[in-house]
XYZ file of C-alpha atoms in Angstrom:
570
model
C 0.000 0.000 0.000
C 1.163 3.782 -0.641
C 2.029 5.906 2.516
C 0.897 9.431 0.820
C -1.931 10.091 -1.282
C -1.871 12.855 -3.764
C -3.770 16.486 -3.073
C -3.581 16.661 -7.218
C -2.898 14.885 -9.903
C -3.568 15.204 -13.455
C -2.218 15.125 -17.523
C -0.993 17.414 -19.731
C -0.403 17.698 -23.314
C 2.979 18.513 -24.514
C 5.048 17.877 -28.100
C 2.336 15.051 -28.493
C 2.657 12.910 -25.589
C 1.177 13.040 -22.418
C 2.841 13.614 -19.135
C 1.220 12.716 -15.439
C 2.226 14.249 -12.372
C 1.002 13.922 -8.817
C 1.297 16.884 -5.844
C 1.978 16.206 -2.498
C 1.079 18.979 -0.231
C -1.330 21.736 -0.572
C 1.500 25.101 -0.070
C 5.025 25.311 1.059
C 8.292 25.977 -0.786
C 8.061 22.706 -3.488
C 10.427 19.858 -4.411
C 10.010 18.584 -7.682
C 11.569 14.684 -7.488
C 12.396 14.506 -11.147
C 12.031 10.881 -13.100
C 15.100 9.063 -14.224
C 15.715 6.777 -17.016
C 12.531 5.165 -18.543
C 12.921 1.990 -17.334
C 11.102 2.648 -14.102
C 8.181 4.709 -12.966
C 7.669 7.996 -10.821
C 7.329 4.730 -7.893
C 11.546 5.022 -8.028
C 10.676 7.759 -5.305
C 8.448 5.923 -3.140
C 10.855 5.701 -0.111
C 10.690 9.792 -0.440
C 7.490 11.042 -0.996
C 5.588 10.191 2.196
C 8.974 12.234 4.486
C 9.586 15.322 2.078
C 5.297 15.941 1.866
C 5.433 16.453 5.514
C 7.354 18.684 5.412
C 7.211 20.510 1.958
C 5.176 20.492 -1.570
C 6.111 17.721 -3.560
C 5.769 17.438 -7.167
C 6.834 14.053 -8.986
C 5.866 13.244 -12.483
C 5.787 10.402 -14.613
C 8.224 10.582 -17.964
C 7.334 10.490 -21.278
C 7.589 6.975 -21.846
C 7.274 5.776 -18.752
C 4.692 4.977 -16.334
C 1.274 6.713 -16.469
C 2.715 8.916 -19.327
C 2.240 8.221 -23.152
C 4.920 6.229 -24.567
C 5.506 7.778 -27.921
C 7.571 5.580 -30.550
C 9.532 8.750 -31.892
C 13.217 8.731 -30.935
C 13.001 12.969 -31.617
C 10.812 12.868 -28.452
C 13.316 11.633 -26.154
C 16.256 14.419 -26.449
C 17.064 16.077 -23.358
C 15.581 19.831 -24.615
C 12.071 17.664 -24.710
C 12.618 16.563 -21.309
C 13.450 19.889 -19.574
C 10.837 21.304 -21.912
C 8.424 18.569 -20.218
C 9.910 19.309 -16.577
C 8.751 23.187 -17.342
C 5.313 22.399 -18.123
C 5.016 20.274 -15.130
C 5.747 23.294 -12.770
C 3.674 25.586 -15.063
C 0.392 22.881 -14.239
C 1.001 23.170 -10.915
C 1.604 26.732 -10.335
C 5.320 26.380 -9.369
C 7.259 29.349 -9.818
C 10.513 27.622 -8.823
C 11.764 24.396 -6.628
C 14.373 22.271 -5.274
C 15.383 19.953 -8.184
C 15.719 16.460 -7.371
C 17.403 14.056 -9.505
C 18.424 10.510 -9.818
C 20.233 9.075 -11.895
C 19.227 9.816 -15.636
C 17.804 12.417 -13.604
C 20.436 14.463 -12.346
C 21.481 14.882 -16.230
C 17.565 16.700 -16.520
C 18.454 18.579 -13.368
C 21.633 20.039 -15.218
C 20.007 20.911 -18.506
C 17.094 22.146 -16.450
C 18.830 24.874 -14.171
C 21.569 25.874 -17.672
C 18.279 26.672 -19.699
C 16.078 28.128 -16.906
C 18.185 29.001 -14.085
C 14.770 31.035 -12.519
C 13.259 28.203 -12.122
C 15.801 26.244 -10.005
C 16.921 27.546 -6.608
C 19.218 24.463 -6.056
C 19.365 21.149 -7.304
C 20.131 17.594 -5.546
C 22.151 14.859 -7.837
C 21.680 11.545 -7.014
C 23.976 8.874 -8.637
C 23.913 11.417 -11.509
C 24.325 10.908 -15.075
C 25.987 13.708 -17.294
C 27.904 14.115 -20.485
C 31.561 13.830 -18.824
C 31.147 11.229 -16.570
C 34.103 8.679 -15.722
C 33.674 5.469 -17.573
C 33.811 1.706 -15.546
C 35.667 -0.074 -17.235
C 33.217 -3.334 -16.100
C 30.715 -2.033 -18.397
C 32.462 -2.846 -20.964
C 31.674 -6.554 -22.341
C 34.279 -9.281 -22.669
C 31.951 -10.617 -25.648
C 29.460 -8.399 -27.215
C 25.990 -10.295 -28.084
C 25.893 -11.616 -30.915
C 22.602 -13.234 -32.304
C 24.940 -16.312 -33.796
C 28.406 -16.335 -32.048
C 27.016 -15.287 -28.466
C 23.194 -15.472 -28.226
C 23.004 -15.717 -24.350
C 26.047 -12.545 -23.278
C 27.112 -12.645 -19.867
C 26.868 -9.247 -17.587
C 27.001 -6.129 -19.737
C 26.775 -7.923 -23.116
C 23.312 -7.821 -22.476
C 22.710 -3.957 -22.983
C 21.873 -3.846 -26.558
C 19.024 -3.004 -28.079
C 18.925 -6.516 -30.163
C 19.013 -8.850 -26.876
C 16.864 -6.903 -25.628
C 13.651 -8.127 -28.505
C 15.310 -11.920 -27.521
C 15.295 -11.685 -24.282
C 13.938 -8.726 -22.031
C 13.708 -10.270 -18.825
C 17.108 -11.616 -18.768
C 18.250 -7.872 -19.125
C 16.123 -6.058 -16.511
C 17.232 -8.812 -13.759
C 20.979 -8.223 -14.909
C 20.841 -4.350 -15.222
C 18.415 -4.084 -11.598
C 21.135 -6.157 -9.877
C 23.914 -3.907 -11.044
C 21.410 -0.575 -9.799
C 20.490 -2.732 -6.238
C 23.920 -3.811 -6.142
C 24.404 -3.106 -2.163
C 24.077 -6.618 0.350
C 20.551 -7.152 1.263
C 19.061 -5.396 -1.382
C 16.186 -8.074 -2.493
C 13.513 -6.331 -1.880
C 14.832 -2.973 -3.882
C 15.513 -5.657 -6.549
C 12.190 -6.937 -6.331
C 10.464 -3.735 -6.910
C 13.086 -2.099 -9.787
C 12.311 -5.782 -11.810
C 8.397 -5.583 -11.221
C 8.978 -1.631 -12.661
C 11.125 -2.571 -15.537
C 9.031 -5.488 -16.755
C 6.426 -3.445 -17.402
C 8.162 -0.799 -20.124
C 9.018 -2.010 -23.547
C 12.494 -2.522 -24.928
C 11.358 -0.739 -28.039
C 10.402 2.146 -26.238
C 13.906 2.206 -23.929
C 15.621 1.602 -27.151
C 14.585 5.567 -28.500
C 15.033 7.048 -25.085
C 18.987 6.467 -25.163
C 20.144 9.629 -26.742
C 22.644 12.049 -26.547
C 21.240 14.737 -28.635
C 20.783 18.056 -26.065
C 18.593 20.014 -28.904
C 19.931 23.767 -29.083
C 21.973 23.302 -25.817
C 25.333 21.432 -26.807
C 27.471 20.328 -24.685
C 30.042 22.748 -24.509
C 27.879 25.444 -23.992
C 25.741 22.908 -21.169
C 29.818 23.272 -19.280
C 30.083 26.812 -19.706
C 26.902 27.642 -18.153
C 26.868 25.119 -15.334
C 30.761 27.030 -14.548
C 28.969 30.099 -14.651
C 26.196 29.613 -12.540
C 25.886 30.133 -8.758
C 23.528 27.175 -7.324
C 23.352 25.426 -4.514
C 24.053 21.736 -5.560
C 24.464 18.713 -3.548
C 25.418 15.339 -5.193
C 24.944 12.134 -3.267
C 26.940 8.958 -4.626
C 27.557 5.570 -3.471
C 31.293 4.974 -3.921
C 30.853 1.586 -4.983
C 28.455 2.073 -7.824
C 28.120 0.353 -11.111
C 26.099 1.978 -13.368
C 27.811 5.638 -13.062
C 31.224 5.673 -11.473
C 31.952 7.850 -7.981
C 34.385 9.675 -10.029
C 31.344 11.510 -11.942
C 30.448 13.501 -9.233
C 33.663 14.431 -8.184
C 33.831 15.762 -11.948
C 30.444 17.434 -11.306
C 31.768 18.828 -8.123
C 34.292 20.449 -10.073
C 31.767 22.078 -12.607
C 29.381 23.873 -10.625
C 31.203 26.155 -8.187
C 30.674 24.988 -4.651
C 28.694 21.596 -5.221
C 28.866 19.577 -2.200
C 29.695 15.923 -2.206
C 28.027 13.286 0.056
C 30.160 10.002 -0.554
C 27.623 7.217 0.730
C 30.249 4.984 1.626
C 30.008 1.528 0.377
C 26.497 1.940 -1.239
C 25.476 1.394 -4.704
C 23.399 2.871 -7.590
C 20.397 3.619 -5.609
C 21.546 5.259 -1.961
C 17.720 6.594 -1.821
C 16.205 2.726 -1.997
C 18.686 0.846 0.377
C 19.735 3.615 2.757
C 16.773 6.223 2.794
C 17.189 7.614 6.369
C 20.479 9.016 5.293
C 19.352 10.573 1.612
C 15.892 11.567 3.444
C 17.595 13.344 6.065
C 20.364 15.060 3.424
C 17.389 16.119 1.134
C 15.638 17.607 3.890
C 18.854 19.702 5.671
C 19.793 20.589 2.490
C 15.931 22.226 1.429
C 15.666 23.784 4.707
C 18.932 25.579 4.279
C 16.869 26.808 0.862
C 13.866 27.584 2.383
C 14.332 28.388 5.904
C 11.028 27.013 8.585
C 9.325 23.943 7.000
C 5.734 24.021 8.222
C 6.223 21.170 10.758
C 9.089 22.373 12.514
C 8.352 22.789 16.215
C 5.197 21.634 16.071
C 5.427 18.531 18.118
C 4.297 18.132 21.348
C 6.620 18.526 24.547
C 5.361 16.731 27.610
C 6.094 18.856 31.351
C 9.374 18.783 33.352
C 11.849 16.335 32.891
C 10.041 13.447 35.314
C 11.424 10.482 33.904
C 9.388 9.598 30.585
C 9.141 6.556 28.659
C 7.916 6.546 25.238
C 5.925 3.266 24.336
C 5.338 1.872 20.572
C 3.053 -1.084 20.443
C 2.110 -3.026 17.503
C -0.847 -2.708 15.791
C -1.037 -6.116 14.525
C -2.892 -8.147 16.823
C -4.460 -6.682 19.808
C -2.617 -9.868 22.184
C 0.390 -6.433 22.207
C -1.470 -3.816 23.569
C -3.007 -6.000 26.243
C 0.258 -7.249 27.617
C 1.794 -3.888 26.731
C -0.918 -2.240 29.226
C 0.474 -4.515 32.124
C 3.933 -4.057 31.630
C 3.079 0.064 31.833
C 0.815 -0.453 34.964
C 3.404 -2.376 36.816
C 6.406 -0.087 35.468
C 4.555 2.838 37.018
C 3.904 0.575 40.591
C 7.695 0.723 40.082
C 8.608 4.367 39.178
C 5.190 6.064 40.745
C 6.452 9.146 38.811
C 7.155 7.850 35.690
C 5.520 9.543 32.673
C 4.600 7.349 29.549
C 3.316 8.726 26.261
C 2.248 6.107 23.266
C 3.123 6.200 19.693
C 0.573 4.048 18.145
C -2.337 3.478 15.487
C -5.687 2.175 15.403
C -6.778 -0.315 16.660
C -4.245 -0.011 19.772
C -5.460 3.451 19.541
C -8.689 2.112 20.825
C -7.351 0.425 23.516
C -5.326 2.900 24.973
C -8.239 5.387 24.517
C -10.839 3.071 27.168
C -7.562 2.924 29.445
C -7.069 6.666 29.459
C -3.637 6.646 28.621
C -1.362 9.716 27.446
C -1.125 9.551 23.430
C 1.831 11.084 21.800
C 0.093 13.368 19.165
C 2.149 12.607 16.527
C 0.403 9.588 16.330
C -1.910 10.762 13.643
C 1.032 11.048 11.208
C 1.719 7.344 11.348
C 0.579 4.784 8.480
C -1.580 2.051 9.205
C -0.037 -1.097 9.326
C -2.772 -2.800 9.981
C -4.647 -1.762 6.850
C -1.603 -2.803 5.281
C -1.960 -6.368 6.441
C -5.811 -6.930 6.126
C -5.457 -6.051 2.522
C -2.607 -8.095 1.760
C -4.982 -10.828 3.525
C -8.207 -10.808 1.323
C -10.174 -13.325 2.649
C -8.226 -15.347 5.114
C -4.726 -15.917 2.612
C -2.118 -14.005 4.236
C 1.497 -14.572 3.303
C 2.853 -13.092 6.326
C 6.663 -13.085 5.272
C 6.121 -11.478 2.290
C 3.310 -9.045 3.165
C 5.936 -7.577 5.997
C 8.002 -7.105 2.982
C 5.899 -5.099 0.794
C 5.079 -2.832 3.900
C 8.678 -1.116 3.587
C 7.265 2.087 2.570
C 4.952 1.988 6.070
C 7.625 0.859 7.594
C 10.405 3.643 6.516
C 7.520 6.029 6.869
C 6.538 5.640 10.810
C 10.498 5.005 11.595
C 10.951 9.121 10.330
C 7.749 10.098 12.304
C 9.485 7.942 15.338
C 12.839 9.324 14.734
C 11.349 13.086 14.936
C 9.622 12.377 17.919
C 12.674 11.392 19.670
C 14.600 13.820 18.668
C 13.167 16.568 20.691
C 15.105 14.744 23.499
C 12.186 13.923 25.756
C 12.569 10.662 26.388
C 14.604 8.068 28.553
C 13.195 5.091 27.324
C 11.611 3.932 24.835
C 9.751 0.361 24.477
C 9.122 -1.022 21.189
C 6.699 -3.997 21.103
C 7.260 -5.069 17.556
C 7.960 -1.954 16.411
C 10.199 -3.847 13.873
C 10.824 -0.156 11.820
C 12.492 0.906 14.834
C 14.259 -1.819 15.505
C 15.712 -2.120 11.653
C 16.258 1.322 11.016
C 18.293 2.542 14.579
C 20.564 -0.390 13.434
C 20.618 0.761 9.500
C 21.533 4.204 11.021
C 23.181 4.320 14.848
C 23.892 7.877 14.992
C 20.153 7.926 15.609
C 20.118 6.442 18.687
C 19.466 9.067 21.970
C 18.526 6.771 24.232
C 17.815 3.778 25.971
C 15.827 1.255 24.046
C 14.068 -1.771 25.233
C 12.894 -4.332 22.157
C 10.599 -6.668 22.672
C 9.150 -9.284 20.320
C 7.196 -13.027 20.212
C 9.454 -14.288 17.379
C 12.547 -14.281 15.856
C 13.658 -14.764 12.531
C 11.252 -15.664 9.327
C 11.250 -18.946 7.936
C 10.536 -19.649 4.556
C 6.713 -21.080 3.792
C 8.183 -24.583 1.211
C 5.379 -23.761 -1.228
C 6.881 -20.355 -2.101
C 9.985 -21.796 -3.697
C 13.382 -21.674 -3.449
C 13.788 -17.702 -3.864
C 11.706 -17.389 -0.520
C 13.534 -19.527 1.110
C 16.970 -17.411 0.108
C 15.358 -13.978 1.031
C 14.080 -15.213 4.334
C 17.922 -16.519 4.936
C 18.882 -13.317 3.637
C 16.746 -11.486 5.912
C 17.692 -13.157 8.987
C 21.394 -13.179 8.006
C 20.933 -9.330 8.086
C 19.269 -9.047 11.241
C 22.118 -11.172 12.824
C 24.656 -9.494 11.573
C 22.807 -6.012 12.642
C 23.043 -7.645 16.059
C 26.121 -8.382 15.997
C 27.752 -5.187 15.491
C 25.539 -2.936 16.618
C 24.790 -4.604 19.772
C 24.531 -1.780 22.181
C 21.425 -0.621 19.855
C 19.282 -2.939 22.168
C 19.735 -1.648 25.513
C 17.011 -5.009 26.391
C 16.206 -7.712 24.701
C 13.331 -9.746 26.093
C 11.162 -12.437 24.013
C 8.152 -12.700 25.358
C 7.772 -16.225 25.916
C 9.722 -19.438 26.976
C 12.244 -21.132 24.669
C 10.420 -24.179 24.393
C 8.256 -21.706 21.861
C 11.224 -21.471 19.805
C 11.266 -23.580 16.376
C 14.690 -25.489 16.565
C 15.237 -25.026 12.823
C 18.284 -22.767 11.675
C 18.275 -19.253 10.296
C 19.073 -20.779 6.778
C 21.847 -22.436 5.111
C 24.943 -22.030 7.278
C 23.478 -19.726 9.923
C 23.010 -20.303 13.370
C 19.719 -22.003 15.038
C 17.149 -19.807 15.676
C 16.494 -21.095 19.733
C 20.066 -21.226 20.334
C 20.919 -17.469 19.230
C 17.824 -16.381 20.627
C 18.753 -17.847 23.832
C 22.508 -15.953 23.465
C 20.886 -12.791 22.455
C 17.353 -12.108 24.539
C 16.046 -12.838 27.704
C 12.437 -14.526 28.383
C 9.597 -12.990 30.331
C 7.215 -15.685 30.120
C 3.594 -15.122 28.808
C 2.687 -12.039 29.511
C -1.478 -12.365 29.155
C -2.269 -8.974 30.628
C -5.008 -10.158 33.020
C -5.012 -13.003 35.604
C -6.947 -16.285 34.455
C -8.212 -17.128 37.870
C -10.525 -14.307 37.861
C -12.635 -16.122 35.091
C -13.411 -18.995 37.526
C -13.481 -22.448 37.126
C -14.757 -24.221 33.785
C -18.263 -25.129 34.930
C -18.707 -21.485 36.264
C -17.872 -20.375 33.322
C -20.395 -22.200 31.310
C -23.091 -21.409 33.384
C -22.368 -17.701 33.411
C -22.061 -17.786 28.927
C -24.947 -20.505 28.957
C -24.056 -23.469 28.258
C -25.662 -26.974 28.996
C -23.246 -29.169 31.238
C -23.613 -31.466 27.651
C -23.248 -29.373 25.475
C -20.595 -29.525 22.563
C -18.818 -25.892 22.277
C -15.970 -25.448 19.561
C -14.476 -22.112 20.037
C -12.622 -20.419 17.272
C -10.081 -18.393 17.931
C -8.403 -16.396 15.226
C -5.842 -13.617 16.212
C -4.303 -10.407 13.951
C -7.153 -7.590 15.322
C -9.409 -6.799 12.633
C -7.538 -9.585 9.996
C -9.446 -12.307 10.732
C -12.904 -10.922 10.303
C -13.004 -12.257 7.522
C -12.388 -16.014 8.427
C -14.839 -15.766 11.851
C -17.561 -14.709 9.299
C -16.573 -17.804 7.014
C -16.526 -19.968 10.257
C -19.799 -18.950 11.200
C -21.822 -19.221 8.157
C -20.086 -22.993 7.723
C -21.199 -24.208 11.564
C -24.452 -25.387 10.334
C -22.916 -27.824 7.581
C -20.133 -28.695 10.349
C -22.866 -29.336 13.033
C -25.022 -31.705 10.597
């Protein structure tokens, strides 16, 4: 599911194609995310949209052949004067006198040609991985054997970009190129997503968008502006990428007069998809310097005095976590009287914490519902829970940077995160974040693969877990407490995956146990035959009872249980 939904969207009409863009955000100072090679979609930006439209406009379009935009079979419709020309009449549709140019990739090259032909229009520009005319070759891109229809019909690695393979065999390509772009270690969901995007453009259409030609701008004269002009630039570039070399933005750097240069260190094509905290958080300081006040700053809510304060995060998904996270706040304020604890949460814990008059941290509203996200990944009663906590990255990313600006207002000792498995993932992805102590609890550990899903679930669920370990294992001091909540005994003795450890035995290294934490005593409900007198039943009467947890995700399947009792009773 998408975090952000669009104030406005719409199509115009330009040079015979159609373009679509989408707005984020009804006023504020605007960021137009610009799109990058045709391959993919506007969706490139999805682990940026929801963060920036909090705090600013956000404009993002689709490109002429690409996406929701026409996909015109004319090679003369692909030159770079046609795509700044489209990039104007976006901003003219949406009544944008000027923005913060974002660019990725293919991108970046637009964001260039954009700010040398209408420098009004541009008050500073952000390069991602960028593309231009001078960059610094890699000399891996170059094939050992070109394709050849007879001598080599199936290439190996970059033998497969031409335009001929690409009619034989268009698949093959888009997994090879996506795994050169998510190149970075536990990337497979990124890879996922950029294969699902390319599968659905054409080669023939890709095929006329590689050009060179830069209209009336050549460039020569592209150089001698961009040394001319004074605008703020920041390039961001993973130092180990293969699909445009580090060494291009150093060039860049050296073109526009005081570019800045954030080296992600380590990180591939895409530094937005695998480490979006950090390119979030660049985009963002780097706007604000532009603009000045965003309209969220200083807007969250600051509890009284400096009692000690605990804020607590408690999964939405299944309401057996608020329950048990209710006791453990009762009996941690029998044990600090003056402690002060403030939620984070989402409907349907919302709810919960509503009939129990507890303290909820306003910025609460801002979060994504994850449980939405899981009932329709569900339909009826089919849930494939690995995957479904996959495709819930953008949630996920989303509530972390809502999280992550909560905290950093500095009001809290503690914080307790139930499941809050963004939390968790993120604080390790980026440590710096961490300002204080941090207590992580959770029912399970590690995914397992379900046997019917194939072999490529069962490597991404070893994949996952080999992440998570090795998160643990360097970043232990992330975890300030580790408790499962449970016994080991409800620990599957299988392994991790193939040549990790087993999951009970590293759990048992790595967590302590609380036991079952129910939330209420079962004593109070009496004995047995009590309680069938008190709900009505006969002494012989036959009772089934069907139990089905996940909150409001198994609706669905009670309903289906119901209306079959009758056929299960006869």
């Amino acid at each position: 599911m998408e975090v952000a939904t669009p104030t406005l969207e719409g199509d115009i009409e330009r040079a015979g194609a159609s373009i679509h863009y989408e707005v984020y955000g009804d006023d504020g100072p605007t960021i137009l995310l610009l799109p990058t090679w045709e391959l993919v979609h506007e969706r490139v930006w999805k682990m940026q949209v929801p963060y920036l439209a909090r705090h600013f406009r956000v404009v993002v379009y689709d490109a002429v052949g690409a996406g929701n935009s026409s996909r015109p079979l004319d090679p003369a419709r692909y030159t770079f004067g046609h795509r700044v020309a489209d990039a104007i009449a976006v901003l003219d549709a949406t009544g944008t006198d000027a923005a913060v140019v974002v660019g990725y990739s293919m991108g970046g090259e637009i964001a260039i040609n954009l700010v040398a032909m209408h420098p009004q229009r541009v008050l500073g520009i952000v390069s991602i991985s960028g593309h231009h005319p001078w960059v610094v070759p890699l000399s891996e891109r170059t094939p050992d054997v070109p394709y050849d229809p007879v001598a080599n019909p199936e290439p190996e690695g970059w033998g497969k970009f031409d335009f001929d393979y690409w009619q034989r065999d268009w698949p093959d390509f888009v997994e090879f190129f996506m795994s050169q772009v998510a190149s970075d270690p536990h990337s497979t969901k990124a890879w996922d997503d950029l294969v699902e995007w390319g599968l659905d453009q054409r080669p023939d259409v890709l095929a006329w968008s590689i050009t060179d030609d830069y209209d009336e701008l050549t460039v020569e004269e592209l150089r001698r502006r961009l040394e001319t002009l004074e605008v703020p630039t920041l390039l961001i570039h993973g130092t180990e990428d293969h699909i445009t070399s580090f060494a291009s933005s150093r060039v860049m750097q050296e073109i526009i007069r005081g570019a800045e240069l954030l080296a992600v260190e380590g990180s591939g094509h895409a530094p937005q998809v695998r480490y979006p905290v950090r390119v979030n958080h660049a985009i963002r300081a780097f706007a604000d310097r532009i603009f000045g006040t965003t309209r969220l700053d200083g807007t969250w809510w600051v509890g009284p005095g400096r009692a000690q304060s605990v804020l607590y995060l408690s999964s939405p998904i299944g309401l057996g976590h608020a329950r048990r996270d209710l006791a453990i706040a009762q009996e941690l304020r029998a044990l600090h009287p003056d402690v002060r604890i403030d939620w984070l949460a989402q409907d349907p814990v919302t709810r919960v914490l509503a009939v129990a008059k507890e303290r909820l941290h306003p910025a609460s509203a801002a979060l994504a519902s994850e449980s939405s996200h899981i009932e329709h990944e569900s339909g009826d009663h089919d849930l494939a829970v690995f995957q479904s906590l996959r495709n819930m990255d953008e949630i996920l990313l989303h509530n972390f940077m809502v999280f992550e600006e909560v905290v950093a207002a500095g009001e809290y000792d503690l914080v307790i995160a139930d499941e809050s498995w963004e939390v968790d993932h993120y604080l390790f992805e980026n440590p710096n974040l961490k300002r204080g102590a941090l207590a992580w609890m959770t029912d399970f550990v590690g995914y397992l693969p379900m046997p019917s899903r194939g072999p490529r679930e069962a490597a991404v669920a070893a994949d996952y877990n080999l992440e998570m370990i090795e998160h643990v294992e360097r970043f232990g001091r992330i975890r300030d407490a580790a408790v499962f909540v449970g016994t080991a005994d409800d620990i599957v003795p299988d392994a991790f995956g193939p040549g990790l450890p087993r999951i009970r035995d590293w759990t048992e290294e790595h967590f302590d146990f609380s036991g079952y934490i129910t939330g209420f005593d079962p004593a109070a409900l009496g004995e047995k035959a009590e309680l069938r007198e008190r709900l009505g039943y006969r002494d012989d009467e036959r009772v089934v009872i069907a139990a089905v947890g996940g909150s409001g995700v198994g609706a669905s399947l009670l309903r289906r249980i119901v209306a079959g009792a009758g056929a299960a009773h006869r």
